[in-house]
Short mmCIF file of C-alpha atoms in Angstrom, two decimals:
data_model
loop_
_atom_site.label_atom_id
_atom_site.label_comp_id
_atom_site.label_asym_id
_atom_site.label_seq_id
_atom_site.Cartn_x
_atom_site.Cartn_y
_atom_site.Cartn_z
CA MET I 3 -90.17 135.12 71.49
CA ASP I 4 -91.24 131.71 72.81
CA MET I 5 -93.40 130.81 75.73
CA VAL I 6 -90.53 130.39 78.13
CA ILE I 7 -89.42 133.91 77.59
CA ILE I 8 -92.97 135.25 77.97
CA LEU I 9 -93.43 133.32 81.07
CA GLN I 10 -90.14 134.70 82.42
CA MET I 11 -91.31 138.31 81.43
CA ILE I 12 -94.52 137.71 83.51
CA LEU I 13 -92.73 136.48 86.46
CA ALA I 14 -90.21 139.36 86.33
CA SER I 15 -93.21 141.85 86.01
CA ILE I 16 -94.80 140.32 89.08
CA GLY I 17 -91.56 140.48 90.97
CA GLY I 18 -90.98 144.12 89.82
CA ALA I 19 -94.40 145.17 90.74
CA VAL I 20 -94.42 143.59 94.31
CA LEU I 21 -90.90 144.86 95.14
CA TYR I 22 -91.44 148.35 93.83
CA THR I 23 -94.91 148.55 95.48
CA LEU I 24 -92.92 148.36 98.86
CA ILE I 25 -89.99 150.55 97.82
CA GLY I 26 -92.37 153.14 96.40
CA ILE I 27 -94.03 153.65 99.72
CA ALA I 28 -90.60 154.10 101.59
CA PRO I 29 -90.23 157.88 102.02
CA GLY I 30 -87.70 159.86 100.11
CA THR I 31 -86.65 157.04 97.76
CA ASP I 32 -85.27 158.70 94.69
CA GLU I 33 -86.32 157.06 91.34
CA THR I 34 -82.90 156.87 89.95
CA ALA I 35 -81.31 155.68 93.09
CA VAL I 36 -83.70 152.80 93.45
CA LEU I 37 -84.22 151.79 89.89
CA ALA I 38 -81.01 152.20 88.16
CA PRO I 39 -78.72 150.03 90.34
CA VAL I 40 -81.16 147.10 90.24
CA THR I 41 -81.72 147.37 86.48
CA ILE I 42 -77.99 147.68 85.74
CA ALA I 43 -77.25 144.70 88.10
CA LEU I 44 -79.81 142.64 86.26
CA VAL I 45 -78.29 143.51 82.87
CA LEU I 46 -74.88 142.70 84.07
CA VAL I 47 -75.94 139.24 85.55
CA GLY I 48 -76.96 138.45 81.99
CA VAL I 49 -80.85 138.50 82.26
CA SER I 50 -82.55 138.49 78.81
CA PRO I 51 -83.31 141.88 77.48
CA TYR I 52 -87.03 141.10 77.09
CA VAL I 53 -87.28 140.18 80.80
CA ILE I 54 -85.34 143.37 81.85
CA LEU I 55 -87.59 145.70 79.93
CA ALA I 56 -90.79 144.02 81.31
CA PHE I 57 -89.33 144.18 84.77
CA PHE I 58 -88.35 147.76 84.36
CA ILE I 59 -91.70 149.03 82.99
CA SER I 60 -93.58 147.08 85.73
CA ALA I 61 -91.19 148.55 88.33
CA ILE I 62 -91.65 152.08 87.19
CA VAL I 63 -95.47 151.80 86.96
CA ALA I 64 -95.68 150.23 90.35
CA LYS I 65 -93.25 152.70 91.83
CA LYS I 66 -95.19 155.63 90.35
CA LEU I 67 -98.55 154.16 91.64
CA THR I 68 -97.34 153.70 95.20
CA ASP I 69 -95.04 156.73 95.75
CA SER I 70 -98.13 158.91 96.13
CA ILE I 71 -99.58 156.78 98.92
CA PRO I 72 -97.47 158.24 101.75
CA VAL I 73 -98.22 161.69 100.33
CA ALA I 74 -101.96 161.05 100.77
CA ILE I 75 -101.73 159.13 104.13
CA ALA I 76 -98.86 161.00 105.88
CA GLY I 77 -97.98 163.96 103.70
CA ILE I 78 -94.50 162.57 103.11
CA PRO I 79 -93.55 162.17 99.43
CA GLY I 80 -92.55 158.56 98.63
CA GLY I 81 -90.27 159.81 95.83
CA VAL I 82 -88.91 162.96 94.22
CA MET I 83 -91.77 163.01 91.68
CA ALA I 84 -94.38 162.83 94.40
CA ALA I 85 -93.20 166.10 95.96
CA PRO I 86 -95.31 168.44 93.78
CA MET I 87 -98.47 166.74 94.91
CA VAL I 88 -97.99 167.05 98.51
CA GLU I 89 -99.71 170.46 98.82
CA HIS I 90 -102.88 169.27 97.01
CA ALA I 91 -103.03 166.06 98.89
CA MET I 92 -102.77 167.86 102.19
CA VAL I 93 -105.91 169.86 101.10
CA LEU I 94 -107.76 166.57 100.77
CA LYS I 95 -106.27 165.20 103.89
CA SER I 96 -107.28 168.18 105.91
CA HIS I 97 -110.86 167.73 104.63
CA GLY I 98 -110.54 164.08 105.92
CA LEU I 99 -110.24 162.53 102.49
CA PRO I 100 -106.98 160.71 102.23
CA ASP I 101 -108.44 157.63 100.76
CA VAL I 102 -109.99 159.81 98.12
CA SER I 103 -106.62 161.10 97.15
CA ILE I 104 -105.12 157.73 97.03
CA LYS I 105 -107.88 156.54 94.64
CA LYS I 106 -107.66 159.65 92.49
CA MET I 107 -103.95 159.52 92.25
CA SER I 108 -103.71 155.87 91.44
CA SER I 109 -106.51 156.32 88.89
CA GLY I 110 -104.54 159.17 87.32
CA SER I 111 -101.56 156.95 87.18
CA VAL I 112 -103.59 154.30 85.35
CA ILE I 113 -104.68 156.80 82.83
CA GLY I 114 -101.12 158.19 82.38
CA THR I 115 -99.93 154.77 81.70
CA ILE I 116 -102.71 153.92 79.12
CA VAL I 117 -102.27 157.19 77.35
CA SER I 118 -98.49 157.31 77.26
CA ILE I 119 -97.77 153.83 75.77
CA PRO I 120 -99.53 154.34 72.42
CA VAL I 121 -98.47 158.01 72.18
CA SER I 122 -94.87 157.03 72.83
CA PHE I 123 -94.92 154.40 69.98
CA LEU I 124 -96.49 157.05 67.77
CA ILE I 125 -93.89 159.68 68.57
CA ALA I 126 -91.05 157.20 68.22
CA ASN I 127 -92.20 156.35 64.82
CA LEU I 128 -92.13 160.02 63.82
CA ILE I 129 -88.58 160.42 65.13
CA LEU I 130 -87.43 157.17 63.61
CA PRO I 131 -86.43 158.45 60.09
CA TYR I 132 -84.04 160.96 61.70
CA ALA I 133 -82.48 158.46 64.26
CA ASP I 134 -79.25 157.89 62.31
CA THR I 135 -78.63 161.59 62.04
CA ILE I 136 -79.29 162.05 65.67
CA SER I 137 -77.00 159.21 66.81
CA GLU I 138 -74.31 160.63 64.62
CA TYR I 139 -74.19 163.77 66.64
CA ALA I 140 -74.69 162.09 70.01
CA GLY I 141 -71.82 163.69 71.62
CA LEU I 142 -72.79 167.15 70.44
CA ILE I 143 -76.47 166.48 71.43
CA PHE I 144 -75.43 165.38 74.91
CA PHE I 145 -73.40 168.60 75.30
CA PHE I 146 -76.30 170.72 74.29
CA GLY I 147 -78.54 168.59 76.44
CA ALA I 148 -76.23 169.54 79.37
CA VAL I 149 -76.39 173.24 78.39
CA PHE I 150 -80.16 173.08 78.05
CA LEU I 151 -80.83 171.44 81.37
CA ALA I 152 -78.26 173.74 83.00
CA LEU I 153 -80.35 176.70 81.76
CA MET I 154 -83.40 175.18 83.47
CA THR I 155 -81.83 174.78 86.88
CA THR I 156 -82.03 177.10 89.85
CA ASN I 157 -78.26 177.83 89.67
CA LYS I 158 -77.76 178.41 85.92
CA ILE I 159 -74.26 179.93 86.14
CA LEU I 160 -72.74 177.23 88.29
CA SER I 161 -74.49 174.55 86.24
CA LEU I 162 -72.83 176.02 83.02
CA ALA I 163 -69.54 176.60 84.73
CA ILE I 164 -68.97 173.02 85.91
CA ILE I 165 -69.58 171.38 82.60
CA VAL I 166 -66.04 171.33 81.51
CA PRO I 167 -64.57 170.62 85.03
CA PHE I 168 -66.81 167.80 85.73
CA ALA I 169 -66.08 166.28 82.37
CA LEU I 170 -62.31 166.63 83.34
CA LEU I 171 -63.13 164.71 86.55
CA ILE I 172 -64.73 161.93 84.73
CA GLN I 173 -62.32 161.63 81.85
CA GLY I 174 -59.38 162.16 84.23
CA LEU I 175 -60.32 159.14 86.36
CA ARG I 176 -60.87 157.02 83.20
CA HIS I 177 -57.44 157.92 81.87
CA LEU I 178 -55.88 157.28 85.17
CA TYR I 179 -57.33 153.78 85.18
CA TRP I 180 -56.11 153.17 81.72
CA GLY I 181 -52.77 154.60 82.65
CA LEU I 182 -52.32 152.28 85.72
CA GLU I 183 -53.61 149.49 83.63
CA ILE I 184 -56.47 148.74 86.11
CA VAL I 185 -58.91 148.49 83.17
CA PRO I 186 -58.23 147.38 79.65
CA PRO I 187 -57.97 150.22 77.05
CA ASP I 188 -61.27 149.26 75.37
CA VAL I 189 -63.36 149.37 78.57
CA THR I 190 -64.89 152.64 79.58
CA VAL I 191 -65.91 152.94 83.31
CA PHE I 192 -69.45 154.12 83.29
CA VAL I 193 -71.69 152.33 85.90
CA SER I 194 -69.82 153.37 88.92
CA PHE I 195 -69.60 157.05 88.00
CA PHE I 196 -73.23 157.09 87.17
CA LEU I 197 -74.12 155.70 90.57
CA GLY I 198 -71.63 158.09 92.24
CA ILE I 199 -73.66 160.89 90.81
CA THR I 200 -76.86 159.23 91.87
CA ILE I 201 -75.85 158.78 95.51
CA GLY I 202 -73.97 162.13 95.57
CA PRO I 203 -76.32 164.01 97.87
CA ILE I 204 -76.54 161.26 100.37
CA ALA I 205 -72.80 160.73 100.34
CA PHE I 206 -72.07 164.44 100.78
CA THR I 207 -74.51 164.56 103.88
CA LEU I 208 -72.82 161.54 105.35
CA PHE I 209 -69.38 163.12 104.96
CA GLU I 210 -70.61 166.33 106.42
CA LEU I 211 -71.76 164.42 109.46
CA LEU I 212 -68.20 163.39 110.09
CA ASN I 213 -67.51 166.97 110.96
CA LYS I 214 -68.05 167.50 114.61
CA GLU I 215 -68.85 171.22 114.47
CA TYR I 216 -71.41 170.51 111.75
CA ARG I 217 -72.99 167.73 113.79
CA LYS I 218 -73.25 169.97 116.80
CA ASN I 219 -75.20 172.57 114.77
CA MET I 220 -77.68 170.06 113.31
CA PRO I 221 -81.08 170.10 114.95
CA GLY I 222 -81.32 167.01 117.04
CA LEU I 223 -84.39 165.13 115.81
CA GLY I 224 -86.57 162.71 117.68
CA ASN I 225 -88.63 159.95 116.10
CA LYS I 226 -90.57 161.03 113.00
CA GLU I 227 -94.24 161.52 113.93
CA ILE I 228 -96.48 159.89 111.34
CA LYS I 229 -100.23 159.80 111.52
CA LEU I 230 -101.79 157.10 109.73
CA LYS I 231 -105.32 157.26 108.74
CA SER I 232 -107.01 153.90 108.08
CA SER I 233 -109.06 154.05 104.79
CA GLU I 234 -112.33 152.36 104.31
CA LYS I 235 -112.23 149.02 102.49
CA ALA I 236 -113.21 149.10 98.88
CA LYS I 237 -115.19 146.20 97.50
CA GLY I 238 -114.93 144.49 94.16
CA ILE I 239 -112.63 145.38 91.38
CA PRO I 240 -111.79 149.09 91.30
CA ASN I 241 -112.36 150.92 88.03
CA PRO I 242 -110.38 154.04 87.47
CA PHE I 243 -112.99 155.61 85.25
CA GLN I 244 -115.57 155.31 87.88
CA ILE I 245 -113.22 156.75 90.57
CA LEU I 246 -112.40 159.79 88.60
CA THR I 247 -115.06 162.28 87.31
CA LYS I 248 -115.40 162.84 83.65
CA LYS I 249 -113.45 166.14 83.88
CA GLU I 250 -110.69 164.62 86.07
CA SER I 251 -110.36 161.77 83.49
CA ALA I 252 -110.14 164.27 80.58
CA SER I 253 -107.60 166.63 82.25
CA SER I 254 -105.53 163.63 83.45
CA ALA I 255 -105.53 162.19 79.88
CA PHE I 256 -104.71 165.54 78.39
CA GLY I 257 -101.93 166.17 80.90
CA SER I 258 -100.51 162.70 80.18
CA PHE I 259 -100.60 163.39 76.43
CA ILE I 260 -98.63 166.61 76.74
CA GLY I 261 -96.34 164.90 79.23
CA SER I 262 -95.54 162.24 76.64
CA ILE I 263 -94.79 164.79 73.94
CA THR I 264 -92.53 166.82 76.27
CA PHE I 265 -90.62 163.70 76.99
CA PHE I 266 -87.27 165.43 76.70
CA LEU I 267 -88.05 167.95 79.35
CA SER I 268 -87.70 167.55 83.12
CA PRO I 269 -90.75 165.56 84.46
CA VAL I 270 -90.86 167.41 87.74
CA GLY I 271 -90.81 170.76 86.06
CA MET I 272 -93.67 169.74 83.63
CA THR I 273 -95.74 168.21 86.38
CA VAL I 274 -95.65 171.39 88.38
CA PHE I 275 -96.20 173.69 85.48
CA LEU I 276 -99.06 171.72 83.78
CA GLY I 277 -100.62 170.53 86.94
CA GLU I 278 -101.09 173.96 88.13
CA PHE I 279 -101.94 175.43 84.56
CA LEU I 280 -104.75 172.80 83.98
CA THR I 281 -106.52 173.24 87.36
CA ARG I 282 -106.06 176.86 88.00
CA HIS I 283 -109.56 177.82 86.93
CA VAL I 284 -111.33 175.38 89.40
CA LYS I 285 -112.70 177.37 92.24
CA ASP I 286 -113.78 174.84 94.93
CA PRO I 287 -110.49 173.69 96.86
CA VAL I 288 -111.47 170.11 97.18
CA GLN I 289 -112.45 169.75 93.69
CA ARG I 290 -109.26 171.61 92.48
CA ALA I 291 -106.99 169.50 94.63
CA SER I 292 -108.53 166.32 93.42
CA ARG I 293 -108.32 167.39 89.88
CA ALA I 294 -104.61 168.43 90.36
CA ILE I 295 -103.48 165.25 91.91
CA SER I 296 -105.18 163.04 89.35
CA THR I 297 -103.67 165.16 86.58
CA MET I 298 -100.21 165.36 88.00
CA ASP I 299 -100.04 161.69 88.75
CA GLY I 300 -101.05 160.91 85.25
CA LEU I 301 -98.64 163.26 83.80
CA THR I 302 -95.53 162.03 85.87
CA ASN I 303 -96.37 158.47 84.93
CA ALA I 304 -96.69 159.39 81.22
CA SER I 305 -93.53 161.48 81.11
CA TYR I 306 -91.58 158.62 82.74
CA ILE I 307 -92.91 155.98 80.36
CA SER I 308 -92.45 158.14 77.27
CA GLY I 309 -89.13 159.34 78.36
CA THR I 310 -88.06 155.71 78.56
CA LEU I 311 -89.73 154.22 75.47
CA ILE I 312 -89.30 157.09 72.86
CA PRO I 313 -85.48 157.23 73.05
CA LEU I 314 -85.39 153.42 73.49
CA ILE I 315 -87.53 152.72 70.35
CA ALA I 316 -86.32 155.40 68.03
CA ILE I 317 -82.78 156.18 68.78
CA GLY I 318 -81.19 153.84 71.29
CA LEU I 319 -79.36 156.78 73.04
CA PRO I 320 -80.55 158.02 76.36
CA LEU I 321 -81.86 161.44 75.25
CA SER I 322 -84.30 162.31 77.98
CA PRO I 323 -84.01 163.02 81.68
CA MET I 324 -85.72 159.70 82.39
CA ALA I 325 -83.47 157.81 80.02
CA ILE I 326 -80.28 159.13 81.43
CA GLY I 327 -81.54 158.61 84.97
CA PRO I 328 -83.65 155.82 86.23
CA ALA I 329 -83.72 153.97 82.87
CA ALA I 330 -79.98 154.30 82.22
CA GLY I 331 -79.53 150.61 82.51
CA LEU I 332 -81.44 149.82 79.43
CA PHE I 333 -79.11 151.99 77.29
CA ASN I 334 -75.75 151.65 78.78
CA ALA I 335 -74.47 149.05 81.19
CA PRO I 336 -71.02 148.12 79.87
CA PRO I 337 -69.75 145.53 79.00
CA VAL I 338 -73.30 144.05 78.36
CA TYR I 339 -74.99 147.11 76.87
CA THR I 340 -73.27 150.01 75.18
CA PRO I 341 -74.76 153.00 73.30
CA GLU I 342 -74.06 151.07 70.11
CA HIS I 343 -75.57 147.71 71.45
CA ASN I 344 -78.48 148.01 73.90
CA ILE I 345 -82.09 146.97 74.07
CA HIS I 346 -82.87 149.40 71.11
CA HIS I 347 -80.69 147.21 68.86
CA LEU I 348 -81.70 143.83 70.47
CA LEU I 349 -85.38 144.08 70.23
CA SER I 350 -87.70 144.94 67.53
CA MET I 351 -90.30 147.58 67.91
CA GLY I 352 -92.82 144.83 68.27
CA GLU I 353 -90.85 143.09 70.91
CA ILE I 354 -90.40 146.28 72.85
CA MET I 355 -94.07 146.82 72.66
CA THR I 356 -94.98 143.33 73.94
CA ALA I 357 -92.51 143.59 76.86
CA THR I 358 -93.90 147.05 77.81
CA ILE I 359 -97.51 145.85 77.56
CA ILE I 360 -96.76 142.81 79.64
CA GLY I 361 -94.98 144.97 82.35
CA ALA I 362 -97.45 147.65 82.40
CA VAL I 363 -100.58 145.45 82.50
CA ILE I 364 -99.25 143.21 85.20
CA ALA I 365 -98.07 146.24 87.44
CA LEU I 366 -101.42 148.00 86.89
CA VAL I 367 -103.52 144.94 87.73
CA ILE I 368 -101.45 144.03 90.80
CA THR I 369 -100.41 147.33 92.13
CA PHE I 370 -103.64 149.25 91.33
CA ASN I 371 -105.77 146.71 93.15
CA ILE I 372 -103.39 146.48 96.14
CA THR I 373 -103.15 150.22 96.46
CA ILE I 374 -106.86 150.92 96.42
CA LYS I 375 -107.59 148.10 98.79
CA TYR I 376 -104.71 147.86 101.23
CA SER I 377 -102.89 151.23 101.20
CA SER I 378 -103.01 151.99 104.84
CA GLN I 379 -101.95 148.51 105.68
CA ILE I 380 -98.92 148.50 103.38
CA CYS I 381 -98.01 151.90 104.59
CA ALA I 382 -98.19 150.66 108.31
CA PHE I 383 -96.03 147.78 107.44
CA VAL I 384 -93.23 149.84 105.70
CA PHE I 385 -93.29 152.56 108.25
CA LYS I 386 -93.13 150.04 111.17
CA TYR I 387 -90.68 147.50 109.95
CA ILE I 388 -88.34 148.90 107.31
CA PRO I 389 -85.78 151.20 108.99
CA HIS I 390 -84.48 153.93 106.67
CA GLU I 391 -80.98 153.06 107.72
CA ALA I 392 -81.33 149.61 106.17
CA LEU I 393 -82.46 151.11 102.70
CA ILE I 394 -79.52 153.44 102.71
CA GLY I 395 -77.12 150.65 103.62
CA LEU I 396 -78.42 148.40 100.96
CA PHE I 397 -77.87 151.09 98.40
CA ALA I 398 -74.47 151.83 99.77
CA GLY I 399 -73.54 148.16 99.56
CA LEU I 400 -74.77 147.89 95.91
CA VAL I 401 -72.74 150.98 94.90
CA VAL I 402 -69.66 149.80 96.53
CA MET I 403 -69.86 146.38 95.05
CA LEU I 404 -70.40 147.69 91.56
CA ALA I 405 -67.60 150.21 91.89
CA TYR I 406 -65.29 147.37 92.88
CA MET I 407 -66.53 145.34 89.92
CA ASP I 408 -65.87 148.13 87.48
CA ALA I 409 -62.21 148.78 88.47
CA GLY I 410 -61.22 147.35 91.64
CA TRP I 411 -60.43 148.85 94.96
CA ILE I 412 -59.25 152.08 93.78
CA ASN I 413 -62.49 152.69 92.01
CA ILE I 414 -64.30 152.54 95.24
CA PHE I 415 -62.53 155.76 96.20
CA GLY I 416 -62.97 157.02 92.61
CA THR I 417 -66.64 156.68 92.99
CA ILE I 418 -66.52 158.37 96.41
CA LEU I 419 -64.82 161.29 94.72
CA VAL I 420 -67.36 161.50 91.94
CA ALA I 421 -70.16 161.35 94.61
CA LEU I 422 -68.70 163.98 96.78
CA VAL I 423 -68.24 166.47 93.87
CA SER I 424 -71.76 165.53 92.52
CA GLY I 425 -73.29 165.97 96.03
CA LEU I 426 -71.69 169.29 96.59
CA LEU I 427 -72.82 170.61 93.16
CA HIS I 428 -76.33 169.11 93.72
CA LYS I 429 -76.66 170.95 97.02
CA ASN I 430 -75.82 174.15 95.31
CA GLY I 431 -78.59 173.91 92.65
CA VAL I 432 -76.99 171.74 89.84
CA ASN I 433 -79.52 169.01 89.16
CA TYR I 434 -78.84 165.32 88.26
CA GLY I 435 -79.91 165.98 84.55
CA VAL I 436 -76.87 168.28 83.99
CA LEU I 437 -74.41 165.96 85.68
CA PHE I 438 -75.70 162.84 83.83
CA MET I 439 -75.58 164.60 80.50
CA ILE I 440 -71.99 165.65 81.22
CA LEU I 441 -71.05 162.11 82.07
CA TYR I 442 -72.30 161.20 78.54
CA ALA I 443 -70.82 164.09 76.79
CA ALA I 444 -67.43 163.93 78.49
CA PRO I 445 -65.39 161.91 75.87
CA TRP I 446 -66.60 163.90 73.03
CA LEU I 447 -66.27 167.21 74.90
CA LEU I 448 -62.67 166.70 75.88
CA GLY I 449 -61.92 165.21 72.43
CA VAL I 450 -63.00 168.63 71.02
CA LEU I 451 -61.10 170.68 73.61
CA SER I 452 -57.83 168.87 73.50
CA MET A 23 -88.85 160.60 124.97
CA ASN A 24 -85.30 160.67 126.57
CA ASP A 25 -82.38 162.56 125.49
CA GLU A 26 -80.76 159.72 123.76
CA ASN A 27 -83.46 159.66 121.25
CA LYS A 28 -83.05 163.28 120.35
CA ASN A 29 -79.82 162.93 118.29
CA TYR A 30 -81.32 161.70 114.94
CA VAL A 31 -80.63 163.49 111.67
CA ASP A 32 -82.53 163.75 108.48
CA ILE A 33 -81.05 161.93 105.53
CA TRP A 34 -82.75 161.32 102.32
CA GLY A 35 -86.16 162.37 103.58
CA ASP A 36 -86.38 160.44 106.88
CA ASN A 37 -84.86 160.40 110.38
CA VAL A 38 -81.88 158.16 111.01
CA LYS A 39 -79.48 157.51 113.93
CA ILE A 40 -75.91 157.96 112.68
CA LYS A 41 -74.69 154.99 114.66
CA ASP A 42 -77.38 152.66 113.24
CA LEU A 43 -76.74 153.90 109.74
CA GLY A 44 -73.16 153.15 110.13
CA ILE A 45 -73.92 149.58 111.32
CA SER A 46 -76.23 149.14 108.37
CA MET A 47 -73.84 150.44 105.86
CA LEU A 48 -71.09 148.35 107.26
CA LEU A 49 -73.19 145.18 107.12
CA CYS A 50 -74.52 145.79 103.71
CA ILE A 51 -71.11 146.77 102.21
CA ALA A 52 -69.42 143.88 103.92
CA PHE A 53 -71.90 141.25 102.76
CA ALA A 54 -72.21 142.60 99.17
CA LEU A 55 -68.56 143.05 98.60
CA GLY A 56 -67.69 139.83 100.50
CA GLY A 57 -70.07 138.01 98.52
CA PHE A 58 -68.61 139.39 95.27
CA ILE A 59 -65.01 138.78 96.16
CA LEU A 60 -65.47 135.26 97.72
CA ALA A 61 -67.80 133.89 95.01
CA PRO A 62 -66.17 130.88 93.47
CA GLY A 63 -67.41 130.79 89.87
CA GLU A 64 -66.97 132.86 86.78
CA ALA A 65 -69.00 135.99 85.90
CA PRO A 66 -71.81 136.56 86.51
CA GLN A 67 -71.52 134.38 89.55
CA PRO A 68 -69.78 137.03 91.75
CA LEU A 69 -72.32 139.59 90.93
CA ILE A 70 -75.24 137.22 91.97
CA THR A 71 -73.65 136.29 95.36
CA GLY A 72 -72.81 140.01 95.84
CA LEU A 73 -76.51 141.03 95.28
CA VAL A 74 -77.67 138.29 97.60
CA GLY A 75 -75.09 139.43 100.23
CA GLY A 76 -76.51 142.92 99.95
CA VAL A 77 -80.06 141.68 100.49
CA ILE A 78 -78.82 139.63 103.44
CA GLY A 79 -77.18 142.76 104.91
CA PHE A 80 -80.50 144.58 104.38
CA ILE A 81 -82.55 141.96 106.23
CA ILE A 82 -80.24 141.69 109.17
CA SER A 83 -80.18 145.54 109.41
CA SER A 84 -84.02 145.57 109.22
CA ILE A 85 -84.13 143.08 112.15
CA ILE A 86 -81.52 144.77 114.43
CA ILE A 87 -82.36 148.36 113.81
CA LYS A 88 -85.62 149.85 114.88
CA PRO A 89 -87.23 152.43 112.50
CA LYS A 90 -87.32 155.95 113.94
CA ARG A 91 -90.91 156.64 113.45
CA ASN A 92 -93.80 157.14 115.75
CA ILE A 93 -96.92 155.89 114.24
CA THR A 94 -100.20 156.97 115.49
CA LYS A 95 -103.28 155.36 114.06
CA MET A 96 -106.43 157.45 113.52
CA GLU A 97 -109.80 156.12 112.73
CA GLY A 98 -111.44 157.62 109.63
CA ASP A 99 -114.15 159.39 111.58
CA GLU A 100 -112.59 162.91 112.05
#
């Protein structure tokens, strides 16, 4: 690693932090949908792995810090992961304390980041001796991962039942492309199918809207009413440990620790479960809410970082909900990265650590300061000037372009097909994790079945 | 609020107007795919022009489309 690379890592981290501070605030933005396409695109453009990792870590930390801001200010989650916090943030908001919730949540995030990085390296070291065995059975593990995640969803039977059919859809399209000689036999289409699953729910809704009958029955909505509360200006450099009480720091750190250990489980599920469990005994509603949001924010941040880092350092295969979702680009973005040749293989543990720390520190310094000081101004800017249509349009544009890049015109329709099926399944209680696991397990599964 | 403004739908956690969404998707897809296909150089040149195209589409959409949100500012004294 020389100075030029380090400088590039710093610049990429600054870029990631600023970009995802804004995206984090935009309501409803799903982590996978906003992070994976950009990371994959950067990988495919040929950006150095050091720079990509620093960018990604900075982006995820910044996104996690800011997606709780709209929760506190307007009661709208800025991302899927912020949804469990809405209830508690609304308690604080109803007591007229939205700026308190922003500060507590951001400080929880900082603690989550600080706890999870060393814990992740520790756990990764513990797993490392078994890494070769684990990767040998990757196909089987992904299959069991799909079964395991299926059992955790709201619609268990459907989730289990679609494992083989969905694998057939994926492999069927791949073999069709090979048969039509659209892609060379040694190339496996991955990125566009992955993005197809990601945009599934939106794509499905859009197609439903093409149905006149359906449209007629939709409730006509007016402008979304958003009440912004201007927060008081903080002076000086904010210190998370002063913002949180000792008890809040402790439960946030403990939650982050548990969140890091359970990196292979669903982060949303863990957040809801542990966040409630650790704060149930607190009687005073305001204290309870502020304890809950600081703990939950720390925990989500920690499970995101550990879910990325542990598989990346120890195994090189995306074996966590985080790694198969938002962080997928670090593991698999063919032809540049494949499961046999990705950031795990390219970077040593020390290099991964350096990139992580650069990314995390820059995101924390920039975003934490900005969020504490200017949260309501940024919120007002995003709500006022960034139309939701443009965000959806941008992601549609990226997906269509990457689909065309993967396998030409026909694959744009192939990706729409994957998106529609995924969207339908998602709507019926099959979550992303199951579908992503099937995407990885498909070649092995059909190899076994045929 | 007049009737014309009552036909928004909720997609992905926020209210959108279907016509505006169509315009924005068309712009972003056209610029991204156009940039990718018309790029002169070797890989990764097409991808870069495609990404830039997508961002241009995003910026144009942000300028011509108004967000469907009513923002009320409250002071911190309630």
